[in-house]
Amino acid sequence: MRDRYTGHFSAARPTPDTSMRTLRLTGRLLFVCLFATLLAGRAGAASPGASPEELTRAYFNALKLMGFGAIAPYTHPVERSRFKAMMLPFYVEEARAGQVELLHMTFGQDATLGEVQAADPYVFMNNFFRSLEQRMPANVQFERIEVLGTVAEGETVHVLARVTVATEGVTFTKLEVLSLRRYEGEWMVMLAAQYEGLAQALGARRNAR
């Protein structure tokens, strides 16, 4: 159900439908792979006017404390709209097929397609990832980050970072690129290819039916 004051939907209750396994598995992969695309919330964030490097370090420090609900606040507004446009067709097609699994899984048992279609891109993205986080393994910890350098490409700055993560007793390191672009004077995160991979995974699940 959507909160009348915040505009957010209530947390979705898991459904037993096995047709949603693709979304859950993709979510787990995102959790361990999207180090540099899940920009954390205001707690522990970089100060106004922070450089791309400072913002990247602040992101990982905050990510230790914050969850997926902090992605939307620091995603560039244009990218929030793009994410909604990328994902919304799956809800529409599901409704045409007389199904509600994805709708209820990500926006709650009381949500309607009309509410999701009308939702602000911030609300859409925030609620989608908050519900996805509920199905993530809880034992993944970000241990350290080393910013290796930046590359400017027009209005975008790409930050290369080496990230160390521990999960289930295993520690591994991965190079990631966080792409940033200014919005109202502050750096904000751009969508990464993994998000498009999520859409493709949902499309593959749809086509397999």
PDB file of C-alpha atoms in Angstrom:
ATOM      1  CA  MET A   1       0.000   0.000   0.000  1.00  0.00           C
ATOM      2  CA  ARG A   2       1.293   3.509  -0.768  1.00  0.00           C
ATOM      3  CA  ASP A   3       1.946   5.845   2.168  1.00  0.00           C
ATOM      4  CA  ARG A   4      -0.196   8.950   1.825  1.00  0.00           C
ATOM      5  CA  TYR A   5       2.566  11.223   3.139  1.00  0.00           C
ATOM      6  CA  THR A   6       5.762   9.865   1.568  1.00  0.00           C
ATOM      7  CA  GLY A   7       4.357   8.465  -1.666  1.00  0.00           C
ATOM      8  CA  HIS A   8       6.232   5.236  -1.021  1.00  0.00           C
ATOM      9  CA  PHE A   9       4.627   1.852  -1.311  1.00  0.00           C
ATOM     10  CA  SER A  10       4.688  -0.483   1.639  1.00  0.00           C
ATOM     11  CA  ALA A  11       7.245  -3.279   1.605  1.00  0.00           C
ATOM     12  CA  ALA A  12       6.219  -6.132  -0.612  1.00  0.00           C
ATOM     13  CA  ARG A  13       5.399  -9.496   0.930  1.00  0.00           C
ATOM     14  CA  PRO A  14       7.172 -12.406  -0.750  1.00  0.00           C
ATOM     15  CA  THR A  15       5.065 -14.699  -2.892  1.00  0.00           C
ATOM     16  CA  PRO A  16       5.695 -18.412  -3.308  1.00  0.00           C
ATOM     17  CA  ASP A  17       5.384 -18.264  -7.089  1.00  0.00           C
ATOM     18  CA  THR A  18       8.374 -20.001  -8.636  1.00  0.00           C
ATOM     19  CA  SER A  19       8.112 -17.991 -11.836  1.00  0.00           C
ATOM     20  CA  MET A  20       9.866 -15.143  -9.999  1.00  0.00           C
ATOM     21  CA  ARG A  21      13.084 -17.104  -9.490  1.00  0.00           C
ATOM     22  CA  THR A  22      14.774 -15.222 -12.314  1.00  0.00           C
ATOM     23  CA  LEU A  23      14.231 -11.905 -10.569  1.00  0.00           C
ATOM     24  CA  ARG A  24      15.477 -13.243  -7.239  1.00  0.00           C
ATOM     25  CA  LEU A  25      18.582 -14.837  -8.764  1.00  0.00           C
ATOM     26  CA  THR A  26      19.331 -11.737 -10.782  1.00  0.00           C
ATOM     27  CA  GLY A  27      18.990  -9.705  -7.626  1.00  0.00           C
ATOM     28  CA  ARG A  28      21.558 -11.838  -5.837  1.00  0.00           C
ATOM     29  CA  LEU A  29      23.984 -11.356  -8.709  1.00  0.00           C
ATOM     30  CA  LEU A  30      23.394  -7.623  -8.617  1.00  0.00           C
ATOM     31  CA  PHE A  31      24.142  -7.551  -4.899  1.00  0.00           C
ATOM     32  CA  VAL A  32      27.629  -8.953  -5.344  1.00  0.00           C
ATOM     33  CA  CYS A  33      28.413  -7.381  -8.726  1.00  0.00           C
ATOM     34  CA  LEU A  34      26.991  -3.859  -8.687  1.00  0.00           C
ATOM     35  CA  PHE A  35      29.539  -2.435  -6.262  1.00  0.00           C
ATOM     36  CA  ALA A  36      29.897   0.790  -8.159  1.00  0.00           C
ATOM     37  CA  THR A  37      26.317   1.406  -9.177  1.00  0.00           C
ATOM     38  CA  LEU A  38      24.440   1.345  -5.873  1.00  0.00           C
ATOM     39  CA  LEU A  39      25.113   4.829  -4.531  1.00  0.00           C
ATOM     40  CA  ALA A  40      24.377   4.993  -0.816  1.00  0.00           C
ATOM     41  CA  GLY A  41      22.081   7.348   1.040  1.00  0.00           C
ATOM     42  CA  ARG A  42      22.690  10.631   2.818  1.00  0.00           C
ATOM     43  CA  ALA A  43      24.151   9.071   5.960  1.00  0.00           C
ATOM     44  CA  GLY A  44      27.918   9.266   5.596  1.00  0.00           C
ATOM     45  CA  ALA A  45      27.637  10.847   2.159  1.00  0.00           C
ATOM     46  CA  ALA A  46      30.203  13.226   0.713  1.00  0.00           C
ATOM     47  CA  SER A  47      29.873  16.899   1.493  1.00  0.00           C
ATOM     48  CA  PRO A  48      28.420  19.298  -1.088  1.00  0.00           C
ATOM     49  CA  GLY A  49      30.880  19.976  -3.861  1.00  0.00           C
ATOM     50  CA  ALA A  50      32.677  16.662  -3.355  1.00  0.00           C
ATOM     51  CA  SER A  51      34.917  15.428  -6.135  1.00  0.00           C
ATOM     52  CA  PRO A  52      34.079  12.226  -8.005  1.00  0.00           C
ATOM     53  CA  GLU A  53      36.756  10.408  -6.011  1.00  0.00           C
ATOM     54  CA  GLU A  54      35.413  11.667  -2.687  1.00  0.00           C
ATOM     55  CA  LEU A  55      31.890  10.760  -3.649  1.00  0.00           C
ATOM     56  CA  THR A  56      32.963   7.230  -4.599  1.00  0.00           C
ATOM     57  CA  ARG A  57      34.696   6.708  -1.231  1.00  0.00           C
ATOM     58  CA  ALA A  58      31.706   8.116   0.631  1.00  0.00           C
ATOM     59  CA  TYR A  59      29.432   5.790  -1.292  1.00  0.00           C
ATOM     60  CA  PHE A  60      31.226   2.674  -0.106  1.00  0.00           C
ATOM     61  CA  ASN A  61      31.465   3.912   3.467  1.00  0.00           C
ATOM     62  CA  ALA A  62      27.736   4.582   3.497  1.00  0.00           C
ATOM     63  CA  LEU A  63      26.948   1.313   1.756  1.00  0.00           C
ATOM     64  CA  LYS A  64      28.227  -0.505   4.827  1.00  0.00           C
ATOM     65  CA  LEU A  65      25.398   1.137   6.762  1.00  0.00           C
ATOM     66  CA  MET A  66      22.680   1.647   4.169  1.00  0.00           C
ATOM     67  CA  GLY A  67      20.697  -0.704   1.972  1.00  0.00           C
ATOM     68  CA  PHE A  68      19.215  -0.696  -1.498  1.00  0.00           C
ATOM     69  CA  GLY A  69      16.692   1.907  -0.398  1.00  0.00           C
ATOM     70  CA  ALA A  70      19.500   4.424  -0.714  1.00  0.00           C
ATOM     71  CA  ILE A  71      20.066   3.874  -4.437  1.00  0.00           C
ATOM     72  CA  ALA A  72      17.420   6.241  -5.777  1.00  0.00           C
ATOM     73  CA  PRO A  73      18.451   9.382  -3.820  1.00  0.00           C
ATOM     74  CA  TYR A  74      21.808   9.539  -5.544  1.00  0.00           C
ATOM     75  CA  THR A  75      20.863   8.242  -8.963  1.00  0.00           C
ATOM     76  CA  HIS A  76      20.714  10.973 -11.587  1.00  0.00           C
ATOM     77  CA  PRO A  77      17.062  12.031 -12.183  1.00  0.00           C
ATOM     78  CA  VAL A  78      17.358  11.325 -15.910  1.00  0.00           C
ATOM     79  CA  GLU A  79      18.524   7.805 -15.069  1.00  0.00           C
ATOM     80  CA  ARG A  80      15.651   7.258 -12.638  1.00  0.00           C
ATOM     81  CA  SER A  81      13.251   8.016 -15.459  1.00  0.00           C
ATOM     82  CA  ARG A  82      15.177   5.718 -17.793  1.00  0.00           C
ATOM     83  CA  PHE A  83      15.052   2.904 -15.255  1.00  0.00           C
ATOM     84  CA  LYS A  84      11.293   3.249 -14.896  1.00  0.00           C
ATOM     85  CA  ALA A  85      10.836   3.324 -18.681  1.00  0.00           C
ATOM     86  CA  MET A  86      12.981   0.199 -18.941  1.00  0.00           C
ATOM     87  CA  MET A  87      11.104  -1.796 -16.302  1.00  0.00           C
ATOM     88  CA  LEU A  88       7.501  -0.587 -16.588  1.00  0.00           C
ATOM     89  CA  PRO A  89       6.663  -2.577 -19.761  1.00  0.00           C
ATOM     90  CA  PHE A  90       7.052  -5.815 -17.796  1.00  0.00           C
ATOM     91  CA  TYR A  91       4.326  -4.731 -15.375  1.00  0.00           C
ATOM     92  CA  VAL A  92       2.038  -3.768 -18.252  1.00  0.00           C
ATOM     93  CA  GLU A  93       2.560  -7.066 -20.069  1.00  0.00           C
ATOM     94  CA  GLU A  94       2.055  -8.992 -16.851  1.00  0.00           C
ATOM     95  CA  ALA A  95      -1.267  -7.235 -16.284  1.00  0.00           C
ATOM     96  CA  ARG A  96      -2.382  -8.010 -19.836  1.00  0.00           C
ATOM     97  CA  ALA A  97      -1.690 -11.666 -19.121  1.00  0.00           C
ATOM     98  CA  GLY A  98      -3.874 -11.480 -16.014  1.00  0.00           C
ATOM     99  CA  GLN A  99      -0.943 -11.975 -13.641  1.00  0.00           C
ATOM    100  CA  VAL A 100       0.334  -9.984 -10.656  1.00  0.00           C
ATOM    101  CA  GLU A 101       3.470 -11.802  -9.439  1.00  0.00           C
ATOM    102  CA  LEU A 102       5.987  -9.101 -10.322  1.00  0.00           C
ATOM    103  CA  LEU A 103       3.645  -6.307  -9.260  1.00  0.00           C
ATOM    104  CA  HIS A 104       2.982  -7.802  -5.833  1.00  0.00           C
ATOM    105  CA  MET A 105       6.549  -8.945  -5.298  1.00  0.00           C
ATOM    106  CA  THR A 106       8.040  -5.505  -5.873  1.00  0.00           C
ATOM    107  CA  PHE A 107       5.283  -3.095  -4.832  1.00  0.00           C
ATOM    108  CA  GLY A 108       3.145  -4.991  -2.341  1.00  0.00           C
ATOM    109  CA  GLN A 109      -0.059  -6.992  -2.287  1.00  0.00           C
ATOM    110  CA  ASP A 110      -2.262  -3.885  -2.411  1.00  0.00           C
ATOM    111  CA  ALA A 111      -0.497  -2.136  -5.286  1.00  0.00           C
ATOM    112  CA  THR A 112      -2.240  -1.622  -8.628  1.00  0.00           C
ATOM    113  CA  LEU A 113      -0.799  -1.200 -12.098  1.00  0.00           C
ATOM    114  CA  GLY A 114      -2.241   2.310 -12.229  1.00  0.00           C
ATOM    115  CA  GLU A 115      -0.342   3.307  -9.099  1.00  0.00           C
ATOM    116  CA  VAL A 116       2.903   1.924 -10.456  1.00  0.00           C
ATOM    117  CA  GLN A 117       2.415   3.691 -13.794  1.00  0.00           C
ATOM    118  CA  ALA A 118       1.725   6.986 -12.035  1.00  0.00           C
ATOM    119  CA  ALA A 119       4.554   6.659  -9.521  1.00  0.00           C
ATOM    120  CA  ASP A 120       7.318   9.245  -9.615  1.00  0.00           C
ATOM    121  CA  PRO A 121      10.515   7.692 -11.050  1.00  0.00           C
ATOM    122  CA  TYR A 122      12.192   8.166  -7.675  1.00  0.00           C
ATOM    123  CA  VAL A 123       9.415   6.236  -5.916  1.00  0.00           C
ATOM    124  CA  PHE A 124       9.408   3.557  -8.600  1.00  0.00           C
ATOM    125  CA  MET A 125      13.156   2.955  -8.422  1.00  0.00           C
ATOM    126  CA  ASN A 126      13.331   3.204  -4.647  1.00  0.00           C
ATOM    127  CA  ASN A 127      10.540   0.731  -4.014  1.00  0.00           C
ATOM    128  CA  PHE A 128      11.791  -1.695  -6.659  1.00  0.00           C
ATOM    129  CA  PHE A 129      15.226  -1.988  -5.095  1.00  0.00           C
ATOM    130  CA  ARG A 130      13.987  -1.983  -1.519  1.00  0.00           C
ATOM    131  CA  SER A 131      11.843  -4.991  -2.315  1.00  0.00           C
ATOM    132  CA  LEU A 132      14.729  -6.620  -4.165  1.00  0.00           C
ATOM    133  CA  GLU A 133      16.966  -6.142  -1.139  1.00  0.00           C
ATOM    134  CA  GLN A 134      14.599  -8.219   0.989  1.00  0.00           C
ATOM    135  CA  ARG A 135      15.603 -11.208  -1.129  1.00  0.00           C
ATOM    136  CA  MET A 136      19.343 -10.617  -0.947  1.00  0.00           C
ATOM    137  CA  PRO A 137      21.802 -12.584   1.195  1.00  0.00           C
ATOM    138  CA  ALA A 138      22.444 -10.580   4.357  1.00  0.00           C
ATOM    139  CA  ASN A 139      26.035 -11.709   4.902  1.00  0.00           C
ATOM    140  CA  VAL A 140      27.801  -9.642   2.225  1.00  0.00           C
ATOM    141  CA  GLN A 141      30.176  -7.016   3.604  1.00  0.00           C
ATOM    142  CA  PHE A 142      32.110  -4.333   1.768  1.00  0.00           C
ATOM    143  CA  GLU A 143      35.533  -4.222   3.406  1.00  0.00           C
ATOM    144  CA  ARG A 144      37.548  -1.608   1.549  1.00  0.00           C
ATOM    145  CA  ILE A 145      37.790   0.470  -1.587  1.00  0.00           C
ATOM    146  CA  GLU A 146      40.759   1.918  -3.442  1.00  0.00           C
ATOM    147  CA  VAL A 147      40.103   4.608  -6.038  1.00  0.00           C
ATOM    148  CA  LEU A 148      42.558   4.053  -8.870  1.00  0.00           C
ATOM    149  CA  GLY A 149      41.754   6.986 -11.108  1.00  0.00           C
ATOM    150  CA  THR A 150      39.207   8.858 -13.199  1.00  0.00           C
ATOM    151  CA  VAL A 151      38.531   9.348 -16.887  1.00  0.00           C
ATOM    152  CA  ALA A 152      36.503  12.288 -18.181  1.00  0.00           C
ATOM    153  CA  GLU A 153      34.228  11.694 -21.163  1.00  0.00           C
ATOM    154  CA  GLY A 154      32.300  14.809 -22.058  1.00  0.00           C
ATOM    155  CA  GLU A 155      29.964  15.599 -19.167  1.00  0.00           C
ATOM    156  CA  THR A 156      30.541  12.178 -17.584  1.00  0.00           C
ATOM    157  CA  VAL A 157      33.371  11.151 -15.255  1.00  0.00           C
ATOM    158  CA  HIS A 158      34.184   7.452 -14.867  1.00  0.00           C
ATOM    159  CA  VAL A 159      35.790   6.440 -11.559  1.00  0.00           C
ATOM    160  CA  LEU A 160      37.807   3.224 -11.529  1.00  0.00           C
ATOM    161  CA  ALA A 161      37.884   1.523  -8.125  1.00  0.00           C
ATOM    162  CA  ARG A 162      39.184  -1.714  -6.636  1.00  0.00           C
ATOM    163  CA  VAL A 163      36.614  -3.100  -4.208  1.00  0.00           C
ATOM    164  CA  THR A 164      37.096  -5.877  -1.672  1.00  0.00           C
ATOM    165  CA  VAL A 165      34.035  -7.795  -0.521  1.00  0.00           C
ATOM    166  CA  ALA A 166      33.590 -10.650   1.948  1.00  0.00           C
ATOM    167  CA  THR A 167      30.724 -13.146   1.842  1.00  0.00           C
ATOM    168  CA  GLU A 168      30.286 -16.524   3.499  1.00  0.00           C
ATOM    169  CA  GLY A 169      33.910 -16.626   4.617  1.00  0.00           C
ATOM    170  CA  VAL A 170      35.280 -15.809   1.156  1.00  0.00           C
ATOM    171  CA  THR A 171      36.999 -12.517   0.341  1.00  0.00           C
ATOM    172  CA  PHE A 172      37.352 -11.362  -3.240  1.00  0.00           C
ATOM    173  CA  THR A 173      38.380  -8.222  -5.085  1.00  0.00           C
ATOM    174  CA  LYS A 174      36.813  -6.734  -8.185  1.00  0.00           C
ATOM    175  CA  LEU A 175      37.487  -3.722 -10.377  1.00  0.00           C
ATOM    176  CA  GLU A 176      34.438  -1.568 -10.929  1.00  0.00           C
ATOM    177  CA  VAL A 177      33.659   1.639 -12.794  1.00  0.00           C
ATOM    178  CA  LEU A 178      31.246   4.178 -11.338  1.00  0.00           C
ATOM    179  CA  SER A 179      29.996   6.687 -13.918  1.00  0.00           C
ATOM    180  CA  LEU A 180      28.949  10.090 -12.620  1.00  0.00           C
ATOM    181  CA  ARG A 181      27.361  13.177 -14.124  1.00  0.00           C
ATOM    182  CA  ARG A 182      26.549  16.500 -12.516  1.00  0.00           C
ATOM    183  CA  TYR A 183      23.024  17.507 -11.589  1.00  0.00           C
ATOM    184  CA  GLU A 184      22.476  20.931 -10.014  1.00  0.00           C
ATOM    185  CA  GLY A 185      26.172  21.136  -9.249  1.00  0.00           C
ATOM    186  CA  GLU A 186      26.531  17.736  -7.558  1.00  0.00           C
ATOM    187  CA  TRP A 187      27.796  14.438  -8.928  1.00  0.00           C
ATOM    188  CA  MET A 188      25.149  11.746  -9.313  1.00  0.00           C
ATOM    189  CA  VAL A 189      25.365   8.143 -10.443  1.00  0.00           C
ATOM    190  CA  MET A 190      24.436   6.924 -13.903  1.00  0.00           C
ATOM    191  CA  LEU A 191      22.889   3.534 -14.643  1.00  0.00           C
ATOM    192  CA  ALA A 192      25.273   0.703 -15.418  1.00  0.00           C
ATOM    193  CA  ALA A 193      24.912  -2.070 -17.960  1.00  0.00           C
ATOM    194  CA  GLN A 194      23.909  -4.491 -15.201  1.00  0.00           C
ATOM    195  CA  TYR A 195      20.558  -2.730 -14.907  1.00  0.00           C
ATOM    196  CA  GLU A 196      19.896  -3.408 -18.547  1.00  0.00           C
ATOM    197  CA  GLY A 197      20.892  -7.005 -17.831  1.00  0.00           C
ATOM    198  CA  LEU A 198      18.162  -7.140 -15.207  1.00  0.00           C
ATOM    199  CA  ALA A 199      15.627  -6.004 -17.788  1.00  0.00           C
ATOM    200  CA  GLN A 200      16.926  -8.595 -20.236  1.00  0.00           C
ATOM    201  CA  ALA A 201      16.579 -11.326 -17.592  1.00  0.00           C
ATOM    202  CA  LEU A 202      12.967 -10.359 -17.007  1.00  0.00           C
ATOM    203  CA  GLY A 203      12.405 -10.321 -20.753  1.00  0.00           C
ATOM    204  CA  ALA A 204      13.874 -13.800 -21.069  1.00  0.00           C
ATOM    205  CA  ARG A 205      11.553 -15.055 -18.314  1.00  0.00           C
ATOM    206  CA  ARG A 206       8.594 -13.525 -20.143  1.00  0.00           C
ATOM    207  CA  ASN A 207       9.574 -15.021 -23.502  1.00  0.00           C
ATOM    208  CA  ALA A 208      10.071 -18.467 -21.959  1.00  0.00           C
ATOM    209  CA  ARG A 209       6.436 -18.682 -20.959  1.00  0.00           C
TER     210      ARG A 209
END
